Every structure is written in structure tokens, then in C-alpha cells.
PDB file of C-alpha atoms and ligand atoms in Angstrom:
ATOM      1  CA  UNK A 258       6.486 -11.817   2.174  1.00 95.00           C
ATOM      2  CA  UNK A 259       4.884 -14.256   4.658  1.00 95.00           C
ATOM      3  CA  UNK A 260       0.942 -15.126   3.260  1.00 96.00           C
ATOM      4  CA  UNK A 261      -1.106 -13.840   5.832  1.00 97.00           C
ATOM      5  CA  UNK A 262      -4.363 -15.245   6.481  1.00 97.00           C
ATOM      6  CA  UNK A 263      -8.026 -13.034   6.340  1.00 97.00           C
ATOM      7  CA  UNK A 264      -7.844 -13.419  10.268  1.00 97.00           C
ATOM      8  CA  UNK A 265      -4.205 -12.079  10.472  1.00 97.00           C
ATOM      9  CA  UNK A 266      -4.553  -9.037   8.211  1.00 98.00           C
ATOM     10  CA  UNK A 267      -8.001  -7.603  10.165  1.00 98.00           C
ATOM     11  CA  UNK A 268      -5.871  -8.015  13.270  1.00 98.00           C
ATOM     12  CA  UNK A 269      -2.969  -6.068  12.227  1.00 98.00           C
ATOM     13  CA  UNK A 270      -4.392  -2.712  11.326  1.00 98.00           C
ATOM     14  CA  UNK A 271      -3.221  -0.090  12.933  1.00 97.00           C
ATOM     15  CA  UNK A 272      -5.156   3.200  12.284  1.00 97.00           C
ATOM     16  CA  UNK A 273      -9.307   2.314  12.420  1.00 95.00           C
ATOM     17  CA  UNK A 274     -11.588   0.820  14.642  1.00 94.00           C
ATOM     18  CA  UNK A 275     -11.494  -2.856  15.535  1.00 95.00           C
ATOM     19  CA  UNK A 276     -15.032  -2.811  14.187  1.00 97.00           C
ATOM     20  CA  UNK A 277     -13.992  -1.300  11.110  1.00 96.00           C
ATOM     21  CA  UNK A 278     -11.352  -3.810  10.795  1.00 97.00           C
ATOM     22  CA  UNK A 279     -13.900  -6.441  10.945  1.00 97.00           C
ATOM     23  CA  UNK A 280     -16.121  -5.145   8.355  1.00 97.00           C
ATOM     24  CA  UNK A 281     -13.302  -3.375   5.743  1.00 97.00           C
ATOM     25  CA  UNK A 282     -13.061  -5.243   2.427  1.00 97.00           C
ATOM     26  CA  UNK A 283      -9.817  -8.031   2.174  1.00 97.00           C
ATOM     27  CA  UNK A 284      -9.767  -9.518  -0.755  1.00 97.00           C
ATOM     28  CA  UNK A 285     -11.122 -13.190  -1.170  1.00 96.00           C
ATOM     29  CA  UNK A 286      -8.324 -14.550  -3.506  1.00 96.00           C
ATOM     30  CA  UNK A 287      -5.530 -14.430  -0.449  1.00 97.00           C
ATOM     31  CA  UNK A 288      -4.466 -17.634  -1.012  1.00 96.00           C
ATOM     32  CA  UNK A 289      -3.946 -16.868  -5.079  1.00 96.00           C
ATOM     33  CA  UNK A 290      -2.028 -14.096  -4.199  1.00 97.00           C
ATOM     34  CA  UNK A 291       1.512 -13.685  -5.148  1.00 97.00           C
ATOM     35  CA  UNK A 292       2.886 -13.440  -1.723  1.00 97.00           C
ATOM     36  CA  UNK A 293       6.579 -14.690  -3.126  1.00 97.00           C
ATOM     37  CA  UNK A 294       6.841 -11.712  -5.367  1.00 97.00           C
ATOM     38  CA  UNK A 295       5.287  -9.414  -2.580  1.00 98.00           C
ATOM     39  CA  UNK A 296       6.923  -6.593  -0.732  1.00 97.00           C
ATOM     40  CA  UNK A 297       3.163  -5.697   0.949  1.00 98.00           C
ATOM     41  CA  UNK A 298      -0.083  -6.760  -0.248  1.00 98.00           C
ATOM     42  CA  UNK A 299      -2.146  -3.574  -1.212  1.00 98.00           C
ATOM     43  CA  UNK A 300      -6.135  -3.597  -2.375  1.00 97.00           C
ATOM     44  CA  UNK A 301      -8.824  -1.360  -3.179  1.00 95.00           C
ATOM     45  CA  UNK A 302     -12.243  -1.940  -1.829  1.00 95.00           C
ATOM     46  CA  UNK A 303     -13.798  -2.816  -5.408  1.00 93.00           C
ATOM     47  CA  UNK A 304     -17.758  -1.220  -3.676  1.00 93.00           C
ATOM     48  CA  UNK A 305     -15.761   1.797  -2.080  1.00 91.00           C
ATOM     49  CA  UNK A 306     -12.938   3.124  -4.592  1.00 86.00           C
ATOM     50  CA  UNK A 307     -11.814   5.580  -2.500  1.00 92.00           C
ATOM     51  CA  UNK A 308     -10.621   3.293   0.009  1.00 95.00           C
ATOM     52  CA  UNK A 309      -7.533   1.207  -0.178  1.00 97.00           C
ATOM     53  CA  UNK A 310      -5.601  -0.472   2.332  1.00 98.00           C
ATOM     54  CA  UNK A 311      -2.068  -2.163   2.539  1.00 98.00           C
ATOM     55  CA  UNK A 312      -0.562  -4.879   4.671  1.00 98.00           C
ATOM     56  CA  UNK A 313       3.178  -5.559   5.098  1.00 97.00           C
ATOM     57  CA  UNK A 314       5.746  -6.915   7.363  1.00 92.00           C
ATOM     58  CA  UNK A 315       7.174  -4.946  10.119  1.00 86.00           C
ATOM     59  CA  UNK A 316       9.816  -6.886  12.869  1.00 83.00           C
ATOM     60  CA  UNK A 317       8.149 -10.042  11.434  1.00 88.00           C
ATOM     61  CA  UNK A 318       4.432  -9.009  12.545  1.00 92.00           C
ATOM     62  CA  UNK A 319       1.679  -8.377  10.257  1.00 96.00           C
ATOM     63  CA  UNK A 320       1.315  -4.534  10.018  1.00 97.00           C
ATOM     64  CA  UNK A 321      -2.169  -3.218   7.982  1.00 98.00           C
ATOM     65  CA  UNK A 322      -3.071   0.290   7.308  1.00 98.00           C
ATOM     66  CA  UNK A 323      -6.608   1.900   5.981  1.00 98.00           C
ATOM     67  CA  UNK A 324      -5.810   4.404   3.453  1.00 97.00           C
ATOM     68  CA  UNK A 325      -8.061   6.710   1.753  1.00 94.00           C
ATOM     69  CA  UNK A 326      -8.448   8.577  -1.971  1.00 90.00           C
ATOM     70  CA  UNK A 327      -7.492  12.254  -1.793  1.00 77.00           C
ATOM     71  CA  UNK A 328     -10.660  12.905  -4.650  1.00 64.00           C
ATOM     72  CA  UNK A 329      -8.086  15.183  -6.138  1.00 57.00           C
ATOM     73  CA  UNK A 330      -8.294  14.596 -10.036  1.00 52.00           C
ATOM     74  CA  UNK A 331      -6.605  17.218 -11.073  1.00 48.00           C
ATOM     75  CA  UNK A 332      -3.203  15.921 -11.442  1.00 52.00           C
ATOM     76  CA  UNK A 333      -4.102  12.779 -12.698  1.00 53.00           C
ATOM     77  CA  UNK A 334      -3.303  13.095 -16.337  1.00 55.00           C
ATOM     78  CA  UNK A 335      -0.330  14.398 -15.447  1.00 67.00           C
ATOM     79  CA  UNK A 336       3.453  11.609 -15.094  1.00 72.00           C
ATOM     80  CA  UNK A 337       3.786  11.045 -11.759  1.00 87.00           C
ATOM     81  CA  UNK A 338       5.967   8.821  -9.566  1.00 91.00           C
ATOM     82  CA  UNK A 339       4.653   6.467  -6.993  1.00 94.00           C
ATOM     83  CA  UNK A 340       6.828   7.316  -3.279  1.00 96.00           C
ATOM     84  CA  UNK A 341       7.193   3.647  -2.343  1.00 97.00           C
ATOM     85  CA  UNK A 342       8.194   1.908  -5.347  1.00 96.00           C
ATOM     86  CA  UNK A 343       9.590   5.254  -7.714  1.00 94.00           C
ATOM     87  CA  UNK A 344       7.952   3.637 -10.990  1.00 92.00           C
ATOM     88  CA  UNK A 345       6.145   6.323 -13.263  1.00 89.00           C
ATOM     89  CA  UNK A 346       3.423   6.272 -14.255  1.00 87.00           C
ATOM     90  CA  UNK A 347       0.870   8.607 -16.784  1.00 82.00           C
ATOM     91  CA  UNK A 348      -2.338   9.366 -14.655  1.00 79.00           C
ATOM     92  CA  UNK A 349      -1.449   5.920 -12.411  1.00 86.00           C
ATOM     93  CA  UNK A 350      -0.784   7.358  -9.368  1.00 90.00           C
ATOM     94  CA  UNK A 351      -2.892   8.144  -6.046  1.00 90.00           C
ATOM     95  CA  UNK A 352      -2.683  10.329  -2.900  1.00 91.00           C
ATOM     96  CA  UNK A 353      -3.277   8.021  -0.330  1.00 94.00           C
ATOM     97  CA  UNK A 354      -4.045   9.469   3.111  1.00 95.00           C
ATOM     98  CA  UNK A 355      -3.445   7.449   6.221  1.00 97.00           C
ATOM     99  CA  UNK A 356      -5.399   8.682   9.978  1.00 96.00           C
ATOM    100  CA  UNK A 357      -2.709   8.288  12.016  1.00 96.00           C
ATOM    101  CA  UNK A 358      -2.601   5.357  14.691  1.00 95.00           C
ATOM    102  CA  UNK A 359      -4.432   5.982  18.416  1.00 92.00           C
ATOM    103  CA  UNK A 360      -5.324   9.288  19.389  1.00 92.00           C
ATOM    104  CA  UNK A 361      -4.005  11.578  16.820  1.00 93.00           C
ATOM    105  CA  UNK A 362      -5.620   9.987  14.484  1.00 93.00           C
ATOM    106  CA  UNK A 363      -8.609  10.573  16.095  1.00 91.00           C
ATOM    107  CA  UNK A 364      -7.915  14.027  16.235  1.00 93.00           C
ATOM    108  CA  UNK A 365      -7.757  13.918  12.417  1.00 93.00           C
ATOM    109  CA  UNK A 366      -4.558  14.055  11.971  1.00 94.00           C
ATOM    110  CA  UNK A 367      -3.049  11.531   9.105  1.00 95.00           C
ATOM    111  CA  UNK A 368      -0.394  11.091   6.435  1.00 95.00           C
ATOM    112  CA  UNK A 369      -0.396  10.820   2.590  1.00 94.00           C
ATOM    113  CA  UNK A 370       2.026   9.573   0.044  1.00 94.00           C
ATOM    114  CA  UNK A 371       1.755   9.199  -3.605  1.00 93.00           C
ATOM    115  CA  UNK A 372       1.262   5.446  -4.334  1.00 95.00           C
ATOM    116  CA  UNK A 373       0.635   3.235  -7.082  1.00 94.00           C
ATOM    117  CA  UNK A 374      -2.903   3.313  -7.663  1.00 92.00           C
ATOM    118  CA  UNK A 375      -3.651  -0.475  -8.260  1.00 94.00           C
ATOM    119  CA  UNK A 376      -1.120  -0.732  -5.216  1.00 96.00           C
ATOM    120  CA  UNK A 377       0.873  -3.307  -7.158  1.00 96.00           C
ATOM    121  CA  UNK A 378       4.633  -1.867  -6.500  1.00 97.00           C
ATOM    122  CA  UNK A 379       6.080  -5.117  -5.998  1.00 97.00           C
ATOM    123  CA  UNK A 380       5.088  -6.428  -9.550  1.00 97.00           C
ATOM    124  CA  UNK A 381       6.108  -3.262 -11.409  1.00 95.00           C
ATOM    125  CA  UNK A 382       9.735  -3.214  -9.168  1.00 95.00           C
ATOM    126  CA  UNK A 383      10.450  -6.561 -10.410  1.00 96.00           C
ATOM    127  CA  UNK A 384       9.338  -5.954 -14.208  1.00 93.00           C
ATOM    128  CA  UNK A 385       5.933  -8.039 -13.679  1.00 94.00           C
ATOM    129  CA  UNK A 386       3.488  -5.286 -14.298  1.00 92.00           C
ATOM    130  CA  UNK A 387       4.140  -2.697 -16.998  1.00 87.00           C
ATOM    131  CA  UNK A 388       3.349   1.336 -17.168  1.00 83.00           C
ATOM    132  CA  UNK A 389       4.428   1.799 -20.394  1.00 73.00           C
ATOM    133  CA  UNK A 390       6.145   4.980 -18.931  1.00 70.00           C
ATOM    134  CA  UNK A 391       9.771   3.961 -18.123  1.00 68.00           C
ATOM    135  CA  UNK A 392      12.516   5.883 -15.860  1.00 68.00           C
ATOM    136  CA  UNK A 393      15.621   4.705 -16.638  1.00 74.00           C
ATOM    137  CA  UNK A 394      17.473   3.569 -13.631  1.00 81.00           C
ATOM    138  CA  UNK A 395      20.295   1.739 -12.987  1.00 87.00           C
ATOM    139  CA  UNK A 396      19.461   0.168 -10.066  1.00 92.00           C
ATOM    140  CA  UNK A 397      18.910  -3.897  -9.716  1.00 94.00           C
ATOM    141  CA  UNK A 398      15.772  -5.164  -8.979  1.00 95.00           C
ATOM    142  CA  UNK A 399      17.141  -6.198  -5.527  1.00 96.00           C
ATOM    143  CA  UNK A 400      18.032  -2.709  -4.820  1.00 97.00           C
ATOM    144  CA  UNK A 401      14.253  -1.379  -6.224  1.00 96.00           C
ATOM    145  CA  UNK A 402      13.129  -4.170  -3.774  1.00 97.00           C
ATOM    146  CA  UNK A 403      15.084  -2.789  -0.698  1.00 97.00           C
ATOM    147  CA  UNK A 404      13.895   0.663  -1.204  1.00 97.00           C
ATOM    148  CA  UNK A 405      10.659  -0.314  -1.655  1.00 97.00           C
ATOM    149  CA  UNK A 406      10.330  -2.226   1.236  1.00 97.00           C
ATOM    150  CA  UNK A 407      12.291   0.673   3.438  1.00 97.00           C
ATOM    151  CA  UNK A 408      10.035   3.159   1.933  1.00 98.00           C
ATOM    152  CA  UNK A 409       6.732   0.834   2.951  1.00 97.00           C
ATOM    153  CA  UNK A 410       8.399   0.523   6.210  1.00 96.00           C
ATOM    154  CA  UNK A 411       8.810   4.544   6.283  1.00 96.00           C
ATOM    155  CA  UNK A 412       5.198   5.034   6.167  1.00 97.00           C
ATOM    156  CA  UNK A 413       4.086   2.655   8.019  1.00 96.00           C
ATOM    157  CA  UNK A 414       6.236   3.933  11.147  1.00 95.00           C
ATOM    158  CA  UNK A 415       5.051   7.487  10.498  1.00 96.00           C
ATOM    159  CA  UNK A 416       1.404   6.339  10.370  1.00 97.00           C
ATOM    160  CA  UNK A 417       2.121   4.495  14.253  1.00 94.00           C
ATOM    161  CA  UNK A 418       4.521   7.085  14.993  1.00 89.00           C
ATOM    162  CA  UNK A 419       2.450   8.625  18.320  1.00 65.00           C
ATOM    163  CA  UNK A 420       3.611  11.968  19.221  1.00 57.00           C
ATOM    164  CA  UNK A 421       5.197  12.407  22.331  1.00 45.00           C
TER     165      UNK A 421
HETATM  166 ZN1   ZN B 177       4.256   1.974  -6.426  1.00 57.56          ZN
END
């Protein structure tokens, strides 16, 4: 993906407060960052570690979201597959939970999704970051990059999505 500046990224989000956008962690290495080998950037506030938050691409504008830990722990331990990138993982994987954009997301309302729970799907689709747990598939990395970046894009439109 594009790099996107600090400035760019606290602009895009979509589902808190412009102050919160101001004030949520972004990571300070953006310009280390492997943007080349990125489908979305994704980060964990390291002082909060229930929060996380994700920025990708969407009709070439920056799109971010504010996700937060379930606190579940209980399935943790257990193999479980992340629901943007479908790697496995043993005790890896998060439920994320999204507010929802605007006003239902002020009425609570949100979405969650088993992710990654370093947020790095893009290095473990193309072989850069290992689990040590392994589903075989015979898909190309291309095609584990496509569906990754369809399934980000998923989300993403059902975290804007405003109810009619
Ligand atoms: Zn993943």
C-alpha cells in the first residue's frame, strides 16, 4: 500500500471522535514500516493493549478504524484462524470489536472479527512472519493477498456501513 503519513492516518478514522483520533497511539516508526509488503497497516497501542487499530486503502483514500480487545481469554489456547488473512494460529488470534461509524456507533452498536493479534496479516500471507501452525493451502500468495485485502475491505465497509 501507499505510506501514509501520522497526519493522514488520524484523519482517516472512521468510527471515534476527532479528538480521540488526535490523541490514539500511531506508531512512531511509519516511515520504517513495510508499506511495500502491506495490505493495511495494523498496531496495538503498546500503554493500552486492549486497543488496536488498522489503516488500509479503500477507493484510493486512507481508511482507519479503532478496534478494541474482546477480554475474552478463554479461547486463546485454543488453534484459531484469523478472518482477514485465514493463517492459523495456536492462541494468536484476537476478537477485535469495531463501534460502528456515525450514529450507530454511538448507539453502541459495533462489529468484531477474529484477527491476527500482532495485526501482521500481510507478512504471514506472504511467508514473512511465521506461526509455526501451518494450513495447507493451495492458493498463491497473490491469491492470499486478494482475499486478504477483499476481506479488510469487507470489514471496513461493514464498520461505515450506516443503516438506512
Ligand atoms: Zn491475520
Amino acid at each position: 500500500m501507499k505510506p501514509l503519513t501520522e497526519q493522514e492516518i488520524r484523519a482517516a478514522f472512521v468510527n471515534c471522535t476527532k479528538g480521540e483520533a488526535k490523541r490514539l497511539h500511531i506508531p512512531r516508526d511509519l516511515a520504517e514500516q513495510p508499506w511495500d509488503d502491506l495490505d493495511f497497516l495494523g498496531w496495538r497501542d503498546p500503554q493500552a493493549p486492549d486497543r488496536a487499530y488498522l489503516a488500509a486503502e479503500s477507493d484510493g483514500r486512507a481508511v482507519a478504524v479503532a478496534l478494541r480487545s474482546s477480554g475474552a481469554a478463554s479461547w486463546q489456547a485454543r488453534r484459531s484462524i484469523c478472518s482477514l488473512c485465514v493463517t492459523t494460529h495456536t492462541g494468536g488470534v484476537s476478537l477485535l470489536v469495531a463501534p460502528l461509524a456515525g450514529k450507530a456507533g454511538k448507539q453502541g452498536n459495533s462489529v468484531g472479527a477474529y484477527m491476527c493479534s500482532d495485526l501482521a496479516c500481510s507478512l504471514y500471507v506472504r511467508g514473512k512472519r511465521e506461526t509455526g501452525t501451518r494450513l495447507h493451502e493451495s492458493l498463491t500468495v497473490e491469491e492470499k493477498i486478494r482475499r486478504t485485502v477483499a476481506n479488510v475491505a469487507g470489514f471496513v465497509a461493514k464498520v461505515t456501513a450506516s443503516p438506512a
